[in-house]
Amino acid sequence: MNSSTPQMQQEAMADVVIGGMTRESFLLKSALAAGAVYGMGMVGPFVRSAFAAEAVDDLAILNFALTLEYLESDFYAKAVKLPGLSSKSRALAQLIGKHEDEHVAFLVSAIKGAGGTPVAKPTFTFPLKNEASFLMLAQTFEDTGVSAYNGAGPLIKDKGILAAAGTIVQVEGRHAAAIRLQHGETPAPNAFDAKLDMAQVLTAVKPFIKA
């Protein structure tokens, strides 16, 4: 005999798994898909709401970090082949690119180790034309990466994952400082760094994601 009330059944349905995804993951993926079609400006509030619901899932955070590391890794791989790049900037791109490759490998391993599936690498496009465009884009990506990890840190539940993220963000901060120095700017302009939520990060990097 089923003694559950309609209210109890409704509450149970709130946690239903849709096609292998939780309700929160389904809403998140739907919001991101809408953003790709209509622009993040129109669906930003819905994405923020969906990410808030999904915040308990460390795997979602790891996969988001992996997407950022994919972007940085791909950017530096293209940058080292850019004609006219100074020897110092090229060496910097090679070093930072190696670090980003290692971050990608680590995150893929961590996601698999936690029972998840790493997100597929997107196709990226960058307006790389010369030394100036390299430094401008590199500074944008490194600053965004640091702020993204700052924003994601408080949402991570697993202490091991949080500790690993802490070691990555420190290196990303050094990357940002090195790029700023090469750009002729102050390496550490502020006493405290900014943080970005996932929707804000997505808005920042979306122009560089081709598919």
PDB file of C-alpha atoms in Angstrom, residues 47-128:
ATOM      1  CA  VAL A  47      22.288  30.380 -15.954  1.00  0.00           C
ATOM      2  CA  ARG A  48      23.161  31.888 -12.573  1.00  0.00           C
ATOM      3  CA  SER A  49      20.098  30.240 -11.048  1.00  0.00           C
ATOM      4  CA  ALA A  50      20.952  26.893 -12.621  1.00  0.00           C
ATOM      5  CA  PHE A  51      24.568  27.066 -11.453  1.00  0.00           C
ATOM      6  CA  ALA A  52      23.373  27.910  -7.947  1.00  0.00           C
ATOM      7  CA  ALA A  53      21.270  24.743  -7.948  1.00  0.00           C
ATOM      8  CA  GLU A  54      24.174  22.713  -9.360  1.00  0.00           C
ATOM      9  CA  ALA A  55      26.737  24.124  -6.928  1.00  0.00           C
ATOM     10  CA  VAL A  56      26.704  20.976  -4.764  1.00  0.00           C
ATOM     11  CA  ASP A  57      28.177  18.967  -7.645  1.00  0.00           C
ATOM     12  CA  ASP A  58      31.968  19.134  -7.562  1.00  0.00           C
ATOM     13  CA  LEU A  59      32.113  17.337 -10.911  1.00  0.00           C
ATOM     14  CA  ALA A  60      30.298  20.232 -12.583  1.00  0.00           C
ATOM     15  CA  ILE A  61      32.892  22.626 -11.170  1.00  0.00           C
ATOM     16  CA  LEU A  62      35.774  20.409 -12.287  1.00  0.00           C
ATOM     17  CA  ASN A  63      34.382  20.159 -15.806  1.00  0.00           C
ATOM     18  CA  PHE A  64      33.940  23.913 -15.958  1.00  0.00           C
ATOM     19  CA  ALA A  65      37.554  24.367 -14.843  1.00  0.00           C
ATOM     20  CA  LEU A  66      38.587  21.833 -17.482  1.00  0.00           C
ATOM     21  CA  THR A  67      36.898  23.899 -20.190  1.00  0.00           C
ATOM     22  CA  LEU A  68      38.901  26.961 -19.108  1.00  0.00           C
ATOM     23  CA  GLU A  69      42.122  24.970 -19.070  1.00  0.00           C
ATOM     24  CA  TYR A  70      41.316  23.607 -22.538  1.00  0.00           C
ATOM     25  CA  LEU A  71      40.948  27.204 -23.718  1.00  0.00           C
ATOM     26  CA  GLU A  72      44.244  28.339 -22.223  1.00  0.00           C
ATOM     27  CA  SER A  73      46.104  25.262 -23.446  1.00  0.00           C
ATOM     28  CA  ASP A  74      44.796  25.746 -26.982  1.00  0.00           C
ATOM     29  CA  PHE A  75      45.565  29.467 -26.907  1.00  0.00           C
ATOM     30  CA  TYR A  76      49.222  29.027 -25.970  1.00  0.00           C
ATOM     31  CA  ALA A  77      49.667  26.170 -28.463  1.00  0.00           C
ATOM     32  CA  LYS A  78      48.579  28.578 -31.198  1.00  0.00           C
ATOM     33  CA  ALA A  79      50.538  31.509 -29.752  1.00  0.00           C
ATOM     34  CA  VAL A  80      53.927  29.776 -29.926  1.00  0.00           C
ATOM     35  CA  LYS A  81      53.436  29.439 -33.702  1.00  0.00           C
ATOM     36  CA  LEU A  82      52.574  33.113 -34.174  1.00  0.00           C
ATOM     37  CA  PRO A  83      55.001  34.853 -36.588  1.00  0.00           C
ATOM     38  CA  GLY A  84      56.630  37.955 -35.187  1.00  0.00           C
ATOM     39  CA  LEU A  85      56.296  36.970 -31.526  1.00  0.00           C
ATOM     40  CA  SER A  86      59.313  38.120 -29.524  1.00  0.00           C
ATOM     41  CA  SER A  87      61.639  35.432 -28.198  1.00  0.00           C
ATOM     42  CA  LYS A  88      60.733  36.307 -24.614  1.00  0.00           C
ATOM     43  CA  SER A  89      56.991  36.138 -25.264  1.00  0.00           C
ATOM     44  CA  ARG A  90      57.400  32.879 -27.174  1.00  0.00           C
ATOM     45  CA  ALA A  91      59.363  31.331 -24.305  1.00  0.00           C
ATOM     46  CA  LEU A  92      56.700  32.539 -21.881  1.00  0.00           C
ATOM     47  CA  ALA A  93      53.939  31.049 -24.041  1.00  0.00           C
ATOM     48  CA  GLN A  94      55.789  27.724 -24.178  1.00  0.00           C
ATOM     49  CA  LEU A  95      56.241  27.585 -20.405  1.00  0.00           C
ATOM     50  CA  ILE A  96      52.692  28.624 -19.535  1.00  0.00           C
ATOM     51  CA  GLY A  97      51.296  26.334 -22.222  1.00  0.00           C
ATOM     52  CA  LYS A  98      53.127  23.388 -20.650  1.00  0.00           C
ATOM     53  CA  HIS A  99      51.546  24.214 -17.299  1.00  0.00           C
ATOM     54  CA  GLU A 100      48.080  24.459 -18.857  1.00  0.00           C
ATOM     55  CA  ASP A 101      48.567  21.067 -20.532  1.00  0.00           C
ATOM     56  CA  GLU A 102      49.420  19.608 -17.135  1.00  0.00           C
ATOM     57  CA  HIS A 103      46.323  21.213 -15.611  1.00  0.00           C
ATOM     58  CA  VAL A 104      44.186  19.637 -18.343  1.00  0.00           C
ATOM     59  CA  ALA A 105      45.684  16.197 -17.700  1.00  0.00           C
ATOM     60  CA  PHE A 106      45.182  16.558 -13.958  1.00  0.00           C
ATOM     61  CA  LEU A 107      41.545  17.648 -14.244  1.00  0.00           C
ATOM     62  CA  VAL A 108      40.715  14.862 -16.705  1.00  0.00           C
ATOM     63  CA  SER A 109      42.230  12.344 -14.280  1.00  0.00           C
ATOM     64  CA  ALA A 110      40.427  13.883 -11.289  1.00  0.00           C
ATOM     65  CA  ILE A 111      37.050  13.828 -13.047  1.00  0.00           C
ATOM     66  CA  LYS A 112      37.479  10.199 -14.095  1.00  0.00           C
ATOM     67  CA  GLY A 113      38.690   9.301 -10.615  1.00  0.00           C
ATOM     68  CA  ALA A 114      35.521  10.801  -9.144  1.00  0.00           C
ATOM     69  CA  GLY A 115      33.374   8.701 -11.464  1.00  0.00           C
ATOM     70  CA  GLY A 116      32.578  11.498 -13.905  1.00  0.00           C
ATOM     71  CA  THR A 117      33.014  12.014 -17.621  1.00  0.00           C
ATOM     72  CA  PRO A 118      35.361  14.807 -18.732  1.00  0.00           C
ATOM     73  CA  VAL A 119      33.715  17.378 -20.971  1.00  0.00           C
ATOM     74  CA  ALA A 120      34.786  17.249 -24.610  1.00  0.00           C
ATOM     75  CA  LYS A 121      37.286  19.855 -25.741  1.00  0.00           C
ATOM     76  CA  PRO A 122      35.532  22.667 -27.637  1.00  0.00           C
ATOM     77  CA  THR A 123      36.866  24.279 -30.797  1.00  0.00           C
ATOM     78  CA  PHE A 124      38.370  27.689 -30.032  1.00  0.00           C
ATOM     79  CA  THR A 125      39.136  30.726 -32.143  1.00  0.00           C
ATOM     80  CA  PHE A 126      41.441  33.578 -31.143  1.00  0.00           C
ATOM     81  CA  PRO A 127      42.161  36.913 -32.895  1.00  0.00           C
ATOM     82  CA  LEU A 128      45.916  36.343 -32.646  1.00  0.00           C
TER      83      LEU A 128
END
